[in-house]
Amino acid sequence: MSRQEETPPVGVTAEDEIDYDELEALLGEHVIGREDHVNAGGVVIRPDAVQDVLSTLKDEAGFDHLSCLTAQEYEDRYESIYHMRKFDDPTQEVNVIVPASKTGPVSESAEPVFRTADWHEREAYDLVGIEYQDHPDLKRILLPETWTGHPLSLDYDQDKPQIVAYRAHENPLQDHHNPEGSNTMFVNIGPHHPATHGVLHLKTVLDGETVADLEPDIGYLHRCEEQMAQQGTYRYQIIPYSDRWDYTANMPNEWGVARAIESLADLDVPEYAQVLRTMATELGRMLGHFLAAGTFALDTYGDFTAIFMYAMRDREKVQNILEDLTGQRMMFYYFRLGGVAWDLPEPRDEWFDKVRDFLNDLPGTIDEYHNLFTENEIFQYRTIDTGVISEETAKQYGCTGPVGRASGVDYDVRRDDPYGYYDELDWDVVTATEGDNYSRFMCRLREIEESARIVDQCIDLLEDWPEDEREIQSNVPRTLRPEAGKEVYETVEIAKGELGVYIRSDGTNKPARFKIRSPCFHNLHALPEMAEGEYVADMIASLGSLDIVLGSVDR
């Protein structure tokens, strides 16, 4: 069923194709040029017109999803690219390109229009060096405030030693908006691992047991994945890095890189390989959701021996299946450009039986989860009506995956911008409307069942596929050198939400710019909206319900 509006918004034809000429006319004198990227057109605008342009595109043309911001430096200018889409139809895209002066690069902030631009622009300032006027709190986000230079600028000295000074913590509420007679207390939560699912620091101000102010402080696990990808060749050396981003459910990450490079280099993927990719990716999604269920149980009522180990038991079953398929238990590297590394393990029938045994046991497994989790009184008390985030707020922060869908954001890249074999299969996108911690957990449980439906259908297809038509890879050149200046931004749906990859080619066999859009980055940014005004214990539950991985947040 189509979710498009009966009357297309400005700039969109009745056939749901974007009329970039009409969009340019809508934006008027703010536009100073046009660009064509591989999968979307772009308008070049003045750096002082960002808010007007993005507001117009959002309110009058329906582009309500700021998916990503890519910042980069050229020999003659700096540049910010706002990758804009529609939650109703992500195939409708427009890139807003904002050049800035080579000397003193300054651009207007998009934060008043899209809340998610806050962290994106801080990262662009931190790593590239672009300043954003009207930004509410422009400071470094991944590196310490005392860091010298911007690591992604062209003149950055990689060998220069850095001295990082520590600064005293201050209560940000001590001089203002303090309730009469109350005493607030500043508490550092982290940076430690067990309760934060990674190395995360939460600057928390408590008024009694209530969270009065919260600021997630990230960057402790920053591993320069974008820079490493820019040093790797397209053909073989980039996809393995993606397994390290969201390492709890990493198979879908590989598709994010493959989709972007295959679009950039115009590579085909055989139908048989598309089925293998789809099946493997859904097994990978289940890996992440099983772990999310177990760790969330630890976060909410500390049951390790039963609840957590039940989840790990089922995750191990999926890992055994994927180990047979890929030869690895964690860093799979099963995807290759143009297809996959190899076909199903032999004997095929034995492997099919192993997968089917797992799928046949799954309904009983899910019933166990409901008995142990959702019907547990403590679990319900900790999760129902806590950590609530509305649909509009979720969209403002770019929340996707179970976090967005639990708040009513009916958005899934697999369905809305189909790739692989998803549009040939029967499955449903899981949504809820309550937007609380309980709903986010329930969405993941139900998505496990939907992934099982997809895997089951893929198994049937693979079992009946004629042996002489089992083509696992297309003919891909040994060395890829996409045309210089070619740019692409592609997304896929991973366990945590929308994963995006932007690539700009310079004509060599390595990217000139490689940018990662992590769903965890967006979802964690929304944590203060869920936690402020609630008890500190509920904040811990809200954090767990996001299912973040800091290797994906920091990249």
XYZ file of C-alpha atoms in Angstrom:
555
model
C 0.000 0.000 0.000
C 1.401 3.389 -0.979
C 1.956 5.909 1.807
C 2.291 8.882 -0.530
C 0.046 11.915 -0.245
C -2.776 12.269 -2.736
C -1.508 15.712 -3.780
C 2.258 15.736 -4.368
C 4.134 18.488 -2.482
C 5.920 21.266 -4.269
C 8.749 20.020 -6.453
C 7.337 16.501 -6.877
C 5.456 15.322 -9.940
C 2.392 13.105 -9.921
C 4.737 10.216 -10.811
C 6.648 10.831 -7.551
C 9.729 12.086 -9.406
C 11.477 15.163 -8.070
C 11.394 18.193 -10.338
C 14.655 19.882 -9.387
C 13.891 22.863 -11.622
C 10.735 23.481 -9.619
C 12.631 23.044 -6.350
C 15.209 25.564 -7.508
C 12.444 27.997 -8.400
C 10.895 27.441 -4.962
C 14.176 28.320 -3.245
C 14.690 31.384 -5.436
C 17.735 33.602 -4.999
C 19.196 31.360 -2.282
C 20.345 28.925 -5.011
C 23.692 29.712 -6.642
C 24.222 26.450 -8.541
C 23.239 22.855 -9.174
C 24.970 19.492 -8.833
C 24.051 15.974 -9.864
C 25.095 13.127 -7.593
C 24.665 9.471 -8.534
C 21.268 8.955 -6.937
C 20.021 12.474 -6.186
C 20.206 16.001 -7.471
C 21.609 18.844 -5.450
C 21.225 22.573 -5.046
C 24.169 24.784 -4.125
C 23.113 27.598 -1.781
C 24.620 30.583 -0.053
C 26.132 29.804 3.385
C 23.873 32.410 5.035
C 20.666 30.828 3.680
C 20.778 27.368 5.279
C 17.853 27.857 7.644
C 15.587 29.450 5.027
C 16.339 26.742 2.471
C 15.947 23.787 4.832
C 12.758 25.249 6.332
C 11.276 25.670 2.853
C 12.234 22.161 1.790
C 10.809 20.747 5.007
C 7.546 22.709 5.200
C 6.667 23.207 1.528
C 8.334 20.303 -0.275
C 7.983 17.590 2.390
C 11.673 16.824 2.982
C 11.302 16.147 6.712
C 14.283 13.801 7.225
C 17.788 15.216 7.547
C 19.527 11.894 7.096
C 23.138 13.024 7.272
C 25.579 15.924 7.041
C 28.841 15.441 5.169
C 31.557 18.054 5.618
C 34.764 18.169 3.623
C 37.559 20.450 2.448
C 38.630 21.033 -1.154
C 41.642 22.918 -2.452
C 39.536 26.045 -2.996
C 36.686 25.789 -0.472
C 35.001 23.975 2.387
C 31.654 22.273 1.868
C 28.715 20.993 3.907
C 26.223 18.623 2.265
C 22.849 18.166 3.963
C 21.430 14.853 2.698
C 17.666 15.357 2.878
C 14.932 12.763 2.374
C 11.300 12.117 3.194
C 10.206 9.716 5.900
C 7.269 8.790 3.686
C 9.495 7.987 0.696
C 13.304 8.023 1.062
C 13.703 7.511 -2.694
C 12.895 11.215 -2.939
C 16.167 12.888 -2.042
C 17.841 16.241 -2.434
C 21.329 17.292 -1.459
C 21.763 20.807 -0.157
C 25.371 21.817 -0.821
C 26.740 24.741 1.181
C 30.191 26.035 0.167
C 32.208 28.084 2.633
C 35.250 30.285 2.277
C 38.687 28.717 2.351
C 39.754 31.345 4.870
C 37.546 31.333 7.931
C 34.894 28.827 6.792
C 31.539 29.866 8.260
C 28.078 28.545 7.452
C 24.671 29.075 9.021
C 23.542 26.318 11.392
C 20.656 24.029 10.477
C 19.936 23.192 14.130
C 16.918 25.528 14.462
C 15.261 23.557 11.645
C 16.456 20.003 12.405
C 17.523 19.183 15.957
C 19.766 16.377 14.703
C 22.007 18.956 13.000
C 23.369 19.845 16.461
C 25.678 16.829 16.753
C 26.385 16.632 13.023
C 27.599 20.216 12.891
C 29.663 19.774 16.033
C 31.379 16.790 14.379
C 31.962 18.797 11.186
C 33.472 21.614 13.250
C 35.573 19.172 15.277
C 37.030 17.127 12.423
C 36.903 19.462 9.399
C 36.947 22.959 10.889
C 33.731 24.552 9.590
C 32.018 26.951 11.996
C 28.219 27.110 12.112
C 26.604 30.412 13.058
C 23.575 30.280 15.387
C 24.565 26.825 16.611
C 23.422 26.515 20.263
C 26.615 24.900 21.573
C 29.365 24.692 18.947
C 32.172 22.734 20.576
C 34.144 19.600 19.850
C 32.263 16.320 20.150
C 34.758 13.506 19.478
C 38.037 15.154 20.476
C 38.897 16.996 23.703
C 38.162 20.735 23.764
C 41.881 21.440 24.112
C 42.782 19.584 20.886
C 44.707 21.609 18.330
C 43.664 21.473 14.687
C 41.021 19.563 12.727
C 42.050 16.026 11.672
C 40.146 15.981 8.343
C 41.452 19.343 7.149
C 43.975 19.213 4.321
C 46.763 20.946 6.264
C 46.449 18.892 9.467
C 49.776 17.630 10.795
C 49.242 13.984 11.759
C 52.617 13.847 13.529
C 52.113 16.890 15.753
C 52.048 15.913 19.459
C 48.942 16.908 21.430
C 48.721 17.893 25.092
C 45.231 17.355 26.473
C 44.461 19.247 29.669
C 41.727 18.222 32.091
C 39.123 20.725 33.169
C 37.126 20.893 36.366
C 33.481 19.826 36.183
C 30.837 22.401 36.957
C 27.159 22.036 37.647
C 25.503 23.586 34.557
C 22.401 24.422 36.618
C 24.090 26.016 39.593
C 23.443 29.618 38.554
C 20.126 29.429 36.767
C 16.683 27.771 36.461
C 17.083 26.013 39.802
C 13.726 25.319 41.509
C 13.284 27.267 44.728
C 14.796 25.424 47.644
C 16.168 22.495 45.628
C 19.741 21.305 45.627
C 21.089 19.788 42.446
C 24.024 17.425 42.265
C 26.343 16.826 39.299
C 27.058 13.135 38.726
C 29.459 11.622 36.228
C 27.958 8.387 34.916
C 30.788 6.647 33.102
C 32.842 6.512 31.061
C 32.714 2.811 31.829
C 31.386 -0.158 29.961
C 28.959 -2.521 31.739
C 25.915 -0.246 32.116
C 26.529 1.928 29.059
C 27.056 -0.636 26.268
C 30.342 0.998 25.381
C 32.637 3.720 26.666
C 30.156 6.546 27.216
C 30.173 9.475 29.646
C 26.850 10.941 30.754
C 27.096 14.375 32.353
C 24.087 14.198 34.633
C 22.548 16.777 36.945
C 20.186 15.335 39.541
C 17.524 17.163 41.509
C 16.959 14.544 44.158
C 16.439 11.370 42.113
C 15.132 13.255 39.072
C 17.291 13.965 36.046
C 17.333 17.753 35.656
C 19.909 17.911 32.875
C 21.726 15.320 30.782
C 24.464 15.560 28.180
C 25.923 12.456 26.486
C 29.675 12.886 26.060
C 31.000 10.653 23.286
C 34.355 10.198 21.555
C 36.061 7.765 23.912
C 36.014 4.987 21.306
C 36.685 7.055 18.182
C 38.772 4.865 15.858
C 38.903 7.008 12.720
C 36.950 4.474 10.622
C 36.153 7.087 7.966
C 39.818 7.998 7.601
C 40.823 4.327 7.396
C 38.211 3.727 4.705
C 39.671 6.626 2.729
C 43.028 4.838 2.834
C 41.590 1.523 1.588
C 40.878 0.399 -1.954
C 37.273 0.040 -3.119
C 37.691 -3.547 -4.269
C 38.657 -5.346 -1.084
C 39.844 -3.151 1.756
C 36.803 -1.118 2.892
C 34.032 -3.651 3.539
C 35.974 -5.428 6.350
C 36.044 -2.165 8.340
C 32.244 -2.074 8.412
C 32.083 -5.203 10.573
C 33.676 -3.129 13.343
C 31.069 -0.341 13.419
C 28.046 -2.099 14.911
C 29.894 -5.242 15.899
C 26.857 -6.836 17.591
C 24.946 -7.154 14.298
C 27.558 -6.480 11.697
C 26.448 -8.364 8.586
C 24.009 -5.580 7.531
C 26.867 -3.041 7.764
C 28.668 -4.796 4.915
C 25.684 -4.148 2.663
C 25.855 -0.438 3.442
C 29.362 -0.185 2.004
C 28.630 -2.558 -0.874
C 25.495 -0.669 -1.923
C 27.298 2.670 -2.001
C 30.320 1.429 -3.971
C 28.171 -0.606 -6.367
C 26.079 2.501 -7.099
C 29.201 4.616 -7.530
C 30.848 2.105 -9.889
C 27.608 0.948 -11.578
C 28.063 -2.713 -10.602
C 25.361 -5.377 -10.933
C 24.616 -8.138 -8.420
C 23.217 -11.513 -9.619
C 19.748 -12.419 -8.392
C 20.991 -15.541 -6.627
C 23.577 -13.482 -4.738
C 20.848 -11.005 -3.768
C 18.935 -13.826 -2.068
C 22.088 -14.961 -0.241
C 22.727 -11.394 0.892
C 19.163 -10.944 2.118
C 19.183 -14.189 4.074
C 22.588 -13.547 5.658
C 21.676 -9.984 6.577
C 18.476 -11.012 8.356
C 20.373 -13.628 10.346
C 22.772 -10.821 11.269
C 19.844 -8.631 12.341
C 18.658 -11.391 14.652
C 22.119 -11.536 16.226
C 21.773 -7.910 17.260
C 18.210 -8.148 18.519
C 18.910 -11.219 20.667
C 21.823 -9.449 22.326
C 19.740 -6.284 22.761
C 17.051 -8.282 24.557
C 19.513 -9.902 26.943
C 21.434 -6.759 27.812
C 18.208 -4.798 28.299
C 17.117 -7.381 30.864
C 20.372 -6.763 32.722
C 19.793 -3.024 32.575
C 16.259 -3.169 33.926
C 16.292 -5.870 36.579
C 19.730 -7.395 36.668
C 18.852 -11.010 35.902
C 21.980 -12.568 34.437
C 21.647 -16.301 35.003
C 18.248 -16.721 33.353
C 17.247 -13.859 31.076
C 20.639 -12.837 29.720
C 21.776 -16.407 29.179
C 18.534 -17.300 27.360
C 19.282 -14.502 24.903
C 22.918 -15.556 24.533
C 21.822 -19.146 23.960
C 19.693 -18.099 20.986
C 22.335 -15.715 19.667
C 24.817 -18.593 19.704
C 22.487 -20.663 17.515
C 22.490 -17.912 14.892
C 26.246 -17.475 15.190
C 26.731 -21.184 14.531
C 24.649 -20.889 11.358
C 26.600 -17.860 10.166
C 29.904 -19.484 11.061
C 29.020 -22.385 8.771
C 28.136 -19.893 6.028
C 31.034 -17.435 6.348
C 33.803 -19.212 8.265
C 33.784 -16.498 10.944
C 31.916 -16.005 14.206
C 32.033 -12.235 14.461
C 33.841 -10.289 11.705
C 32.171 -12.102 8.844
C 33.324 -10.283 5.671
C 30.889 -12.332 3.583
C 29.958 -9.552 1.134
C 32.036 -8.857 -1.951
C 31.409 -6.145 -4.487
C 29.020 -7.616 -7.034
C 27.889 -10.456 -4.774
C 29.127 -12.641 -1.927
C 32.312 -14.557 -1.126
C 30.958 -18.063 -1.723
C 27.859 -20.199 -1.920
C 26.154 -22.175 0.841
C 28.182 -24.783 2.737
C 28.116 -28.380 1.626
C 26.198 -30.581 2.104
C 23.485 -28.012 1.409
C 20.656 -30.178 2.712
C 22.351 -30.537 6.077
C 22.757 -26.764 6.371
C 19.140 -26.157 5.316
C 17.990 -28.588 8.005
C 20.053 -26.765 10.621
C 18.479 -23.420 9.717
C 14.969 -24.871 9.600
C 15.402 -26.500 13.008
C 16.276 -23.090 14.415
C 13.336 -21.399 12.697
C 10.901 -24.106 13.838
C 11.997 -23.662 17.451
C 11.736 -19.876 17.302
C 8.007 -19.482 18.132
C 8.557 -21.383 21.378
C 11.642 -19.276 22.055
C 9.687 -16.042 21.644
C 7.013 -17.398 24.009
C 9.766 -17.974 26.576
C 10.872 -14.377 26.160
C 7.350 -13.144 26.815
C 7.119 -15.318 29.920
C 10.490 -14.126 31.205
C 10.439 -10.505 30.018
C 7.196 -8.885 29.008
C 5.018 -10.591 31.641
C 7.518 -9.848 34.398
C 6.102 -7.260 36.787
C 9.451 -5.616 37.494
C 10.216 -5.357 33.780
C 6.833 -3.771 33.095
C 7.239 -1.306 35.952
C 10.673 -0.249 34.680
C 9.716 0.118 31.014
C 6.029 0.989 30.480
C 5.511 4.768 30.199
C 9.192 5.501 30.863
C 11.594 7.051 28.382
C 8.768 8.291 26.178
C 9.647 10.102 22.956
C 7.028 11.373 20.512
C 6.949 10.726 16.776
C 7.731 14.346 15.919
C 10.659 14.472 18.355
C 12.001 11.190 16.987
C 11.910 12.668 13.479
C 13.636 15.852 14.646
C 16.562 13.763 15.890
C 16.568 11.455 12.865
C 15.749 8.407 15.017
C 15.295 5.280 12.906
C 15.111 1.525 13.413
C 13.233 0.183 16.464
C 13.784 3.489 18.308
C 11.962 5.494 15.642
C 9.382 2.853 14.748
C 8.379 2.398 18.408
C 7.356 6.080 18.340
C 5.242 5.674 15.217
C 7.871 6.577 12.589
C 6.773 4.103 9.898
C 10.125 4.050 8.108
C 12.231 1.100 6.993
C 14.766 1.406 4.175
C 14.263 -2.240 3.187
C 10.659 -1.499 2.227
C 10.779 2.204 1.378
C 13.937 2.202 -0.765
C 14.106 -1.481 -1.707
C 17.393 -3.255 -2.344
C 18.433 -6.893 -2.459
C 15.486 -9.281 -2.577
C 13.289 -7.563 0.014
C 10.622 -6.316 -2.380
C 10.062 -9.900 -3.635
C 9.307 -11.315 -0.179
C 6.339 -11.243 2.204
C 7.126 -9.479 5.484
C 5.905 -6.547 7.571
C 7.476 -3.440 9.088
C 6.955 -3.480 12.859
C 5.753 -0.226 14.428
C 4.192 0.991 17.670
C 2.849 4.308 18.888
C 3.631 4.486 22.617
C 7.276 5.512 22.159
C 8.374 4.148 25.554
C 11.062 1.711 26.659
C 8.615 -1.197 26.558
C 7.618 -0.467 22.948
C 11.226 -0.340 21.790
C 11.836 -3.750 23.326
C 8.652 -5.184 21.795
C 9.587 -3.879 18.350
C 12.844 -5.830 18.497
C 11.122 -9.037 19.576
C 8.616 -8.739 16.738
C 11.381 -7.909 14.270
C 13.086 -11.186 15.167
C 9.931 -12.937 13.985
C 9.848 -10.887 10.766
C 13.499 -11.685 10.101
C 12.670 -15.356 10.565
C 9.908 -15.019 7.935
C 12.395 -13.525 5.503
C 15.049 -16.184 6.159
C 12.463 -18.954 5.747
C 11.425 -17.643 2.329
C 15.054 -17.240 1.254
C 15.781 -20.848 2.257
C 12.897 -22.048 0.095
C 14.211 -20.046 -2.868
C 17.795 -21.200 -2.469
C 16.791 -24.822 -2.076
C 14.933 -24.814 -5.405
C 17.420 -22.645 -7.341
C 18.756 -24.454 -10.453
C 22.342 -25.496 -9.892
C 23.627 -24.037 -13.162
C 22.167 -20.602 -12.320
C 23.778 -20.142 -8.894
C 25.884 -17.113 -9.751
C 27.390 -15.617 -6.597
C 29.297 -12.669 -8.126
C 29.120 -10.471 -11.184
C 32.190 -9.638 -13.248
C 33.848 -6.852 -11.246
C 37.091 -5.207 -12.446
C 40.099 -6.025 -10.317
C 40.756 -2.307 -9.831
C 37.917 0.198 -9.518
C 38.504 3.843 -10.400
C 35.161 5.677 -10.493
C 35.089 8.938 -12.411
C 36.649 11.844 -10.519
C 34.106 14.088 -8.797
C 31.413 11.400 -8.743
C 29.425 11.403 -5.472
C 26.879 9.027 -3.962
C 24.918 8.653 -0.724
C 23.205 5.295 -0.145
C 21.497 3.786 2.886
C 20.485 0.362 4.175
C 18.506 -0.824 7.190
C 20.719 -2.346 9.884
C 19.550 -3.647 13.272
C 19.842 -0.195 14.860
C 18.220 1.760 12.000
C 19.318 3.641 8.889
C 23.003 3.255 8.009
C 24.207 5.706 5.370
C 27.447 5.867 3.396
C 28.603 8.866 1.362
C 31.518 8.481 -1.056
C 33.245 11.037 -3.282
C 35.643 9.741 -5.910
C 38.791 11.492 -7.078
C 39.464 9.091 -9.953
C 41.822 6.828 -7.997
C 41.147 3.398 -6.519
C 40.478 4.957 -3.086
C 37.737 7.369 -1.930
C 38.565 11.041 -1.561
C 35.866 11.289 1.133
C 34.078 8.503 2.974
C 31.338 9.464 5.448
C 29.354 7.129 7.720
C 25.817 7.917 8.895
C 25.329 5.858 12.045
C 21.810 5.261 13.437
C 23.292 4.957 16.937
C 24.680 8.507 16.653
C 21.177 9.883 16.065
C 19.398 7.647 18.590
C 21.823 8.459 21.420
C 21.469 12.180 20.678
C 17.783 11.861 21.633
C 18.509 10.388 25.098
C 18.064 13.724 26.972
C 14.548 14.020 25.503
C 13.692 10.655 27.064
C 15.480 11.113 30.384
C 15.107 14.699 31.593
C 12.325 14.992 34.152
C 12.382 11.254 34.939
C 14.107 9.275 37.680
C 17.763 8.430 37.181
C 16.865 4.731 37.267
C 14.508 5.288 34.331
C 17.326 7.010 32.459
C 19.388 3.830 32.720
C 16.463 1.878 31.250
C 16.073 4.453 28.463
C 19.746 4.210 27.591
C 19.496 0.427 27.424
C 16.397 0.631 25.232
C 18.368 2.527 22.559
C 20.597 -0.517 21.938
C 23.543 1.672 20.985
C 27.028 0.442 20.191
C 29.710 3.047 20.805
C 31.834 1.682 17.983
C 28.996 2.806 15.750
C 28.385 6.123 17.541
C 32.016 7.265 17.469
C 33.036 5.450 14.291
